[in-house]
Short mmCIF file of C-alpha atoms and ligand atoms in Angstrom, two decimals:
data_model
loop_
_atom_site.label_atom_id
_atom_site.label_comp_id
_atom_site.label_asym_id
_atom_site.label_seq_id
_atom_site.Cartn_x
_atom_site.Cartn_y
_atom_site.Cartn_z
CA MET P 21 4.43 -7.53 23.92
CA SER P 22 3.01 -7.93 20.59
CA THR P 23 -0.98 -8.67 19.94
CA ARG P 24 -1.04 -10.91 17.19
CA LEU P 25 0.33 -14.46 16.98
CA PRO P 26 3.11 -15.47 14.34
CA GLN P 27 0.79 -17.76 12.25
CA GLN P 28 -1.94 -15.18 12.00
CA LYS P 29 -2.64 -15.02 8.17
CA LEU P 30 -0.95 -12.22 6.31
CA ARG P 31 -3.48 -9.81 3.86
CA LEU P 32 -2.59 -9.85 0.66
CA GLY P 33 -3.52 -6.71 -1.23
CA VAL P 34 -2.66 -5.72 -4.55
CA ASN P 35 -1.97 -3.00 -6.13
CA ILE P 36 -3.28 -2.51 -9.83
CA ASP P 37 -2.01 0.74 -11.24
CA HIS P 38 0.01 -0.83 -13.45
CA VAL P 39 -2.29 -2.44 -15.48
CA ALA P 40 -3.73 1.15 -16.23
CA THR P 41 -0.24 2.65 -17.15
CA ILE P 42 0.22 -0.27 -19.58
CA ARG P 43 -3.81 0.75 -20.70
CA ASN P 44 -2.76 4.32 -20.42
CA ALA P 45 0.20 4.48 -22.49
CA ARG P 46 -2.24 3.77 -25.76
CA GLY P 47 -5.37 5.66 -24.38
CA GLY P 48 -7.68 2.40 -25.01
CA ASP P 49 -9.66 0.24 -22.55
CA HIS P 50 -6.82 -2.67 -22.51
CA PRO P 51 -6.09 -4.53 -20.15
CA ASP P 52 -8.13 -2.98 -18.17
CA PRO P 53 -7.67 -2.97 -14.66
CA VAL P 54 -11.32 -4.35 -13.62
CA ARG P 55 -10.15 -7.46 -15.18
CA ALA P 56 -6.82 -7.18 -13.34
CA ALA P 57 -9.19 -6.73 -9.79
CA GLU P 58 -11.75 -9.67 -11.03
CA ILE P 59 -7.93 -11.97 -11.62
CA VAL P 60 -6.81 -10.81 -7.58
CA ALA P 61 -10.37 -11.78 -6.46
CA SER P 62 -10.30 -15.11 -8.11
CA VAL P 63 -7.24 -16.29 -6.66
CA GLY P 64 -7.52 -15.84 -3.00
CA GLY P 65 -5.97 -11.59 -3.23
CA ASP P 66 -7.21 -9.77 0.07
CA GLY P 67 -7.82 -6.43 -0.88
CA ILE P 68 -7.59 -4.00 -3.96
CA THR P 69 -5.35 -1.03 -3.76
CA ALA P 70 -5.52 1.92 -6.28
CA HIS P 71 -3.87 5.35 -6.22
CA LEU P 72 -5.34 8.09 -8.03
CA ARG P 73 -2.85 10.12 -8.81
CA GLU P 74 -3.53 13.83 -9.02
CA ASP P 75 -2.53 13.83 -12.40
CA ARG P 76 -3.85 10.54 -12.90
CA ARG P 77 -1.36 8.78 -14.83
CA HIS P 78 -2.96 5.39 -14.06
CA ILE P 79 -6.19 5.04 -12.30
CA ARG P 80 -9.09 7.34 -13.36
CA ASP P 81 -11.96 8.29 -11.65
CA GLU P 82 -14.44 6.35 -13.37
CA ASP P 83 -11.63 3.19 -12.37
CA LEU P 84 -13.07 3.67 -8.90
CA ALA P 85 -16.39 2.91 -8.90
CA ARG P 86 -15.68 -0.28 -11.55
CA ILE P 87 -13.18 -1.60 -9.43
CA GLN P 88 -15.52 -1.74 -6.48
CA ALA P 89 -18.54 -2.67 -8.80
CA ALA P 90 -16.69 -5.45 -10.03
CA THR P 91 -15.30 -7.55 -6.61
CA ASP P 92 -16.46 -7.64 -2.88
CA LEU P 93 -12.81 -7.05 -1.96
CA PRO P 94 -11.87 -3.95 -0.02
CA LEU P 95 -10.93 -1.33 -1.75
CA ASN P 96 -8.45 0.55 -0.02
CA LEU P 97 -7.17 4.50 -2.44
CA GLU P 98 -4.27 5.39 -1.89
CA MET P 99 -4.88 9.30 -2.02
CA ALA P 100 -2.64 12.93 -1.33
CA ALA P 101 -4.35 14.77 1.26
CA THR P 102 -6.00 17.43 -0.39
CA GLU P 103 -9.76 18.45 -0.83
CA GLU P 104 -9.83 17.28 -4.17
CA MET P 105 -9.46 13.84 -2.56
CA LEU P 106 -11.35 13.70 0.02
CA GLU P 107 -14.27 14.45 -1.94
CA ILE P 108 -13.73 11.44 -4.13
CA ALA P 109 -13.33 9.24 -1.57
CA LEU P 110 -15.65 10.28 0.61
CA ARG P 111 -18.23 9.71 -2.70
CA HIS P 112 -16.64 6.10 -3.32
CA LYS P 113 -16.57 5.31 0.47
CA PRO P 114 -13.68 2.69 0.08
CA HIS P 115 -13.10 0.27 3.05
CA ALA P 116 -9.43 1.97 3.57
CA ALA P 117 -8.01 5.46 2.36
CA CYS P 118 -4.05 5.09 3.21
CA ILE P 119 -2.89 9.14 2.70
CA VAL P 120 0.46 8.97 0.70
CA PRO P 121 2.66 12.07 -0.10
CA GLU P 122 2.61 13.29 -3.46
CA LYS P 123 4.54 14.83 -5.81
CA ARG P 124 3.90 15.80 -9.67
CA GLU P 125 7.42 15.09 -10.60
CA GLU P 126 8.39 11.83 -8.72
CA ARG P 127 7.61 8.75 -10.71
CA THR P 128 6.64 7.26 -7.60
CA THR P 129 5.70 7.36 -4.04
CA GLU P 130 9.42 8.31 -2.78
CA GLY P 131 8.54 8.56 0.95
CA GLY P 132 6.73 8.06 3.63
CA LEU P 133 4.12 10.79 4.92
CA ASP P 134 4.98 13.38 7.30
CA ALA P 135 2.82 13.11 9.92
CA ALA P 136 4.28 14.47 12.22
CA GLY P 137 5.09 18.36 10.30
CA LEU P 138 1.65 18.05 8.20
CA HIS P 139 -0.84 17.16 11.68
CA ASN P 140 -3.25 20.27 11.12
CA GLN P 141 -3.47 19.61 6.80
CA ILE P 142 -4.12 15.46 8.00
CA VAL P 143 -6.27 16.36 10.97
CA PRO P 144 -9.23 17.36 9.22
CA ILE P 145 -8.79 14.99 6.09
CA CYS P 146 -8.10 12.11 8.84
CA THR P 147 -11.28 13.32 10.73
CA ARG P 148 -13.55 12.94 7.80
CA LEU P 149 -12.77 9.93 6.32
CA ALA P 150 -13.18 8.10 9.81
CA ASP P 151 -16.42 9.75 10.34
CA ALA P 152 -17.49 8.78 6.66
CA GLY P 153 -16.70 5.04 8.34
CA ILE P 154 -13.75 4.65 5.97
CA ARG P 155 -10.63 2.76 7.66
CA VAL P 156 -7.35 6.09 7.68
CA SER P 157 -3.81 4.51 7.26
CA LEU P 158 -1.17 6.75 6.76
CA PHE P 159 2.15 5.87 4.85
CA ILE P 160 4.96 6.81 6.59
CA GLU P 161 8.42 6.19 7.23
CA ALA P 162 8.92 3.25 9.78
CA SER P 163 10.35 5.83 12.65
CA GLU P 164 8.97 6.68 16.54
CA ARG P 165 8.00 10.00 15.33
CA GLN P 166 5.72 9.40 12.47
CA LEU P 167 4.03 6.43 14.24
CA ASP P 168 3.34 9.15 17.14
CA ALA P 169 2.32 11.63 15.13
CA ALA P 170 0.11 8.62 13.79
CA ARG P 171 -1.31 7.86 17.26
CA ARG P 172 -2.42 11.62 18.12
CA LEU P 173 -4.11 11.79 14.62
CA GLY P 174 -5.98 8.62 15.78
CA ALA P 175 -5.20 6.39 12.70
CA PRO P 176 -6.26 2.79 13.21
CA VAL P 177 -3.56 1.75 10.68
CA VAL P 178 -0.28 2.84 9.38
CA GLU P 179 2.08 1.43 6.59
CA PHE P 180 5.08 1.59 6.68
CA HIS P 181 7.09 2.65 3.21
CA THR P 182 9.69 -0.59 2.58
CA GLY P 183 11.45 1.38 -0.43
CA GLU P 184 14.49 1.81 1.89
CA TYR P 185 14.64 -1.97 2.58
CA ALA P 186 13.92 -3.07 -0.94
CA HIS P 187 16.68 -0.32 -2.42
CA ALA P 188 19.25 -2.11 -0.24
CA HIS P 189 18.38 -5.49 -0.78
CA LEU P 190 18.90 -4.83 -4.44
CA ASP P 191 21.91 -2.75 -4.09
CA GLY P 192 23.33 -6.20 -2.60
CA ASP P 193 24.24 -3.86 0.98
CA ALA P 194 23.60 -6.74 3.07
CA ASP P 195 23.99 -4.57 6.28
CA LYS P 196 21.98 -1.88 5.33
CA THR P 197 19.12 -4.16 4.64
CA ALA P 198 19.15 -6.25 7.94
CA ARG P 199 19.09 -2.65 9.65
CA GLU P 200 16.31 -1.39 7.54
CA LEU P 201 15.13 -4.23 8.64
CA GLU P 202 15.29 -4.50 12.16
CA ARG P 203 13.78 -0.71 11.77
CA ILE P 204 10.21 -2.10 10.83
CA ALA P 205 9.93 -4.86 12.79
CA ASN P 206 10.79 -2.46 15.82
CA MET P 207 7.93 0.16 14.50
CA ALA P 208 5.77 -2.76 13.75
CA ARG P 209 5.79 -3.86 17.36
CA LEU P 210 5.61 -0.67 18.69
CA ALA P 211 2.63 0.58 16.43
CA ALA P 212 0.63 -2.68 17.56
CA GLU P 213 1.73 -1.92 21.17
CA MET P 214 -0.64 1.44 20.47
CA GLY P 215 -3.16 -0.56 19.04
CA ILE P 216 -2.16 0.93 15.53
CA GLU P 217 -2.49 -2.26 12.83
CA PRO P 218 0.32 -1.83 10.87
CA HIS P 219 0.81 -2.89 7.26
CA ALA P 220 3.76 -2.49 4.96
CA GLY P 221 4.70 -2.01 0.84
CA HIS P 222 6.52 -1.09 -1.88
CA GLY P 223 9.30 -2.38 -3.78
CA LEU P 224 8.71 -5.68 -2.70
CA THR P 225 9.44 -8.49 -4.90
CA TYR P 226 9.44 -12.48 -4.71
CA GLU P 227 13.31 -11.84 -3.53
CA ASN P 228 12.68 -9.40 -1.01
CA VAL P 229 9.06 -10.48 0.88
CA GLN P 230 9.68 -13.18 2.92
CA PRO P 231 11.85 -11.32 5.73
CA ILE P 232 9.23 -8.65 5.87
CA ALA P 233 6.18 -10.64 5.86
CA ALA P 234 7.64 -12.91 8.46
CA ILE P 235 7.16 -9.90 10.79
CA PRO P 236 4.71 -10.94 13.30
CA GLU P 237 2.90 -7.84 14.31
CA LEU P 238 2.44 -6.95 10.35
CA ALA P 239 -1.58 -7.86 9.05
CA GLU P 240 -1.15 -6.55 4.84
CA LEU P 241 1.67 -5.59 2.93
CA ASN P 242 0.52 -3.96 -0.34
CA ILE P 243 2.38 -4.94 -3.75
CA GLY P 244 2.00 -3.57 -6.63
CA HIS P 245 5.09 -3.10 -9.72
CA TYR P 246 6.27 -6.00 -9.70
CA LEU P 247 3.58 -8.32 -9.60
CA VAL P 248 2.44 -6.83 -12.79
CA GLY P 249 5.72 -6.47 -14.13
CA GLU P 250 5.43 -10.36 -13.69
CA ALA P 251 2.12 -11.27 -14.89
CA VAL P 252 3.99 -10.22 -18.72
CA PHE P 253 5.70 -13.09 -18.21
CA VAL P 254 3.63 -15.76 -16.23
CA GLY P 255 0.03 -13.95 -16.00
CA LEU P 256 -1.25 -11.90 -12.87
CA GLU P 257 -2.84 -15.76 -11.81
CA SER P 258 0.21 -17.12 -11.26
CA ALA P 259 2.39 -14.01 -9.78
CA VAL P 260 -0.09 -13.83 -7.22
CA ARG P 261 -0.23 -16.91 -6.28
CA ARG P 262 3.03 -17.04 -6.22
CA MET P 263 3.09 -13.78 -4.06
CA ARG P 264 0.97 -15.98 -1.69
CA GLU P 265 3.17 -18.95 -1.17
CA LEU P 266 5.82 -16.81 -0.28
CA MET P 267 4.07 -14.91 2.27
CA ASP P 268 2.67 -17.78 3.58
CA GLN P 269 5.96 -20.08 3.68
CA VAL P 270 7.07 -17.68 7.04
CA ARG P 271 4.12 -17.18 8.36
N1 PXP K 17 1.95 1.03 -0.52
C1 PXP K 17 1.68 2.47 -1.14
C2 PXP K 17 1.06 3.14 -0.03
C3 PXP K 17 2.34 2.90 -2.54
O1 PXP K 17 2.29 4.24 -2.20
C4 PXP K 17 1.72 1.42 -3.19
C5 PXP K 17 2.91 2.31 -4.62
O2 PXP K 17 3.87 3.37 -4.52
C6 PXP K 17 2.85 0.55 -2.89
C7 PXP K 17 1.90 -0.24 -1.38
C8 PXP K 17 3.18 -0.24 -3.64
O3 PXP K 17 4.14 -0.53 -4.48
P1 PXP K 17 5.32 -0.59 -5.48
O4 PXP K 17 4.47 -0.68 -6.44
O5 PXP K 17 6.04 -0.86 -5.23
O6 PXP K 17 4.96 -2.76 -4.92
#
């Protein structure tokens, strides 16, 4: 039995990494991700997500404190399971820390975290984050094995990687899109039954967001690249508003 009602509001976390990517392309301070965070707050976004990568290719250390000072929105810090990132998280105390896999050579976070295989490496990180009052989330594939590992790690939240779903949708592969959607929906239900709050994100767009947003157990979507891309044409305010509207239509 689902523990959530279908009409419950689905939160939208906006990932502002790629505002920083554009800024860093010229090495100056424009466009400032802090201004993006303020705009997200002003149009009713529910949270700011930022990934401090090992190579600092977009968000940088000093951005975190500036984002936290500029808005009251909860900050969801995406981080690799390393000692360096743990120390940064403990210093900044974001609302949530989402542990993601990270390879220096990848263009984006290409797959889910192997929470099952990396149990021993992740346990102390989850424990120290939780002890500091930071809500731990694990960015995993929608599979029973990974969900079970998240439960054993005591994670209150998981975020399902929607990349495979988004790729299948982009390729026009209706069968695979439906299979991926079903997998995410089944795992969202199972997570809720386990008492874990399920989130989802990666590769979501205006075109593919609604079937995911309609999964009743999902509590939050984290969306970045597409919104920042759309913002180039229509402005961040309009892009976030449109995404919010599309999500609300199916709740
Ligand atoms: N959620 C997590 C955990 C991520 O790492 C990312 C970025 O890779 C996103 C959501 C947002 O994905 P996108 O930028 O494709 O919307």
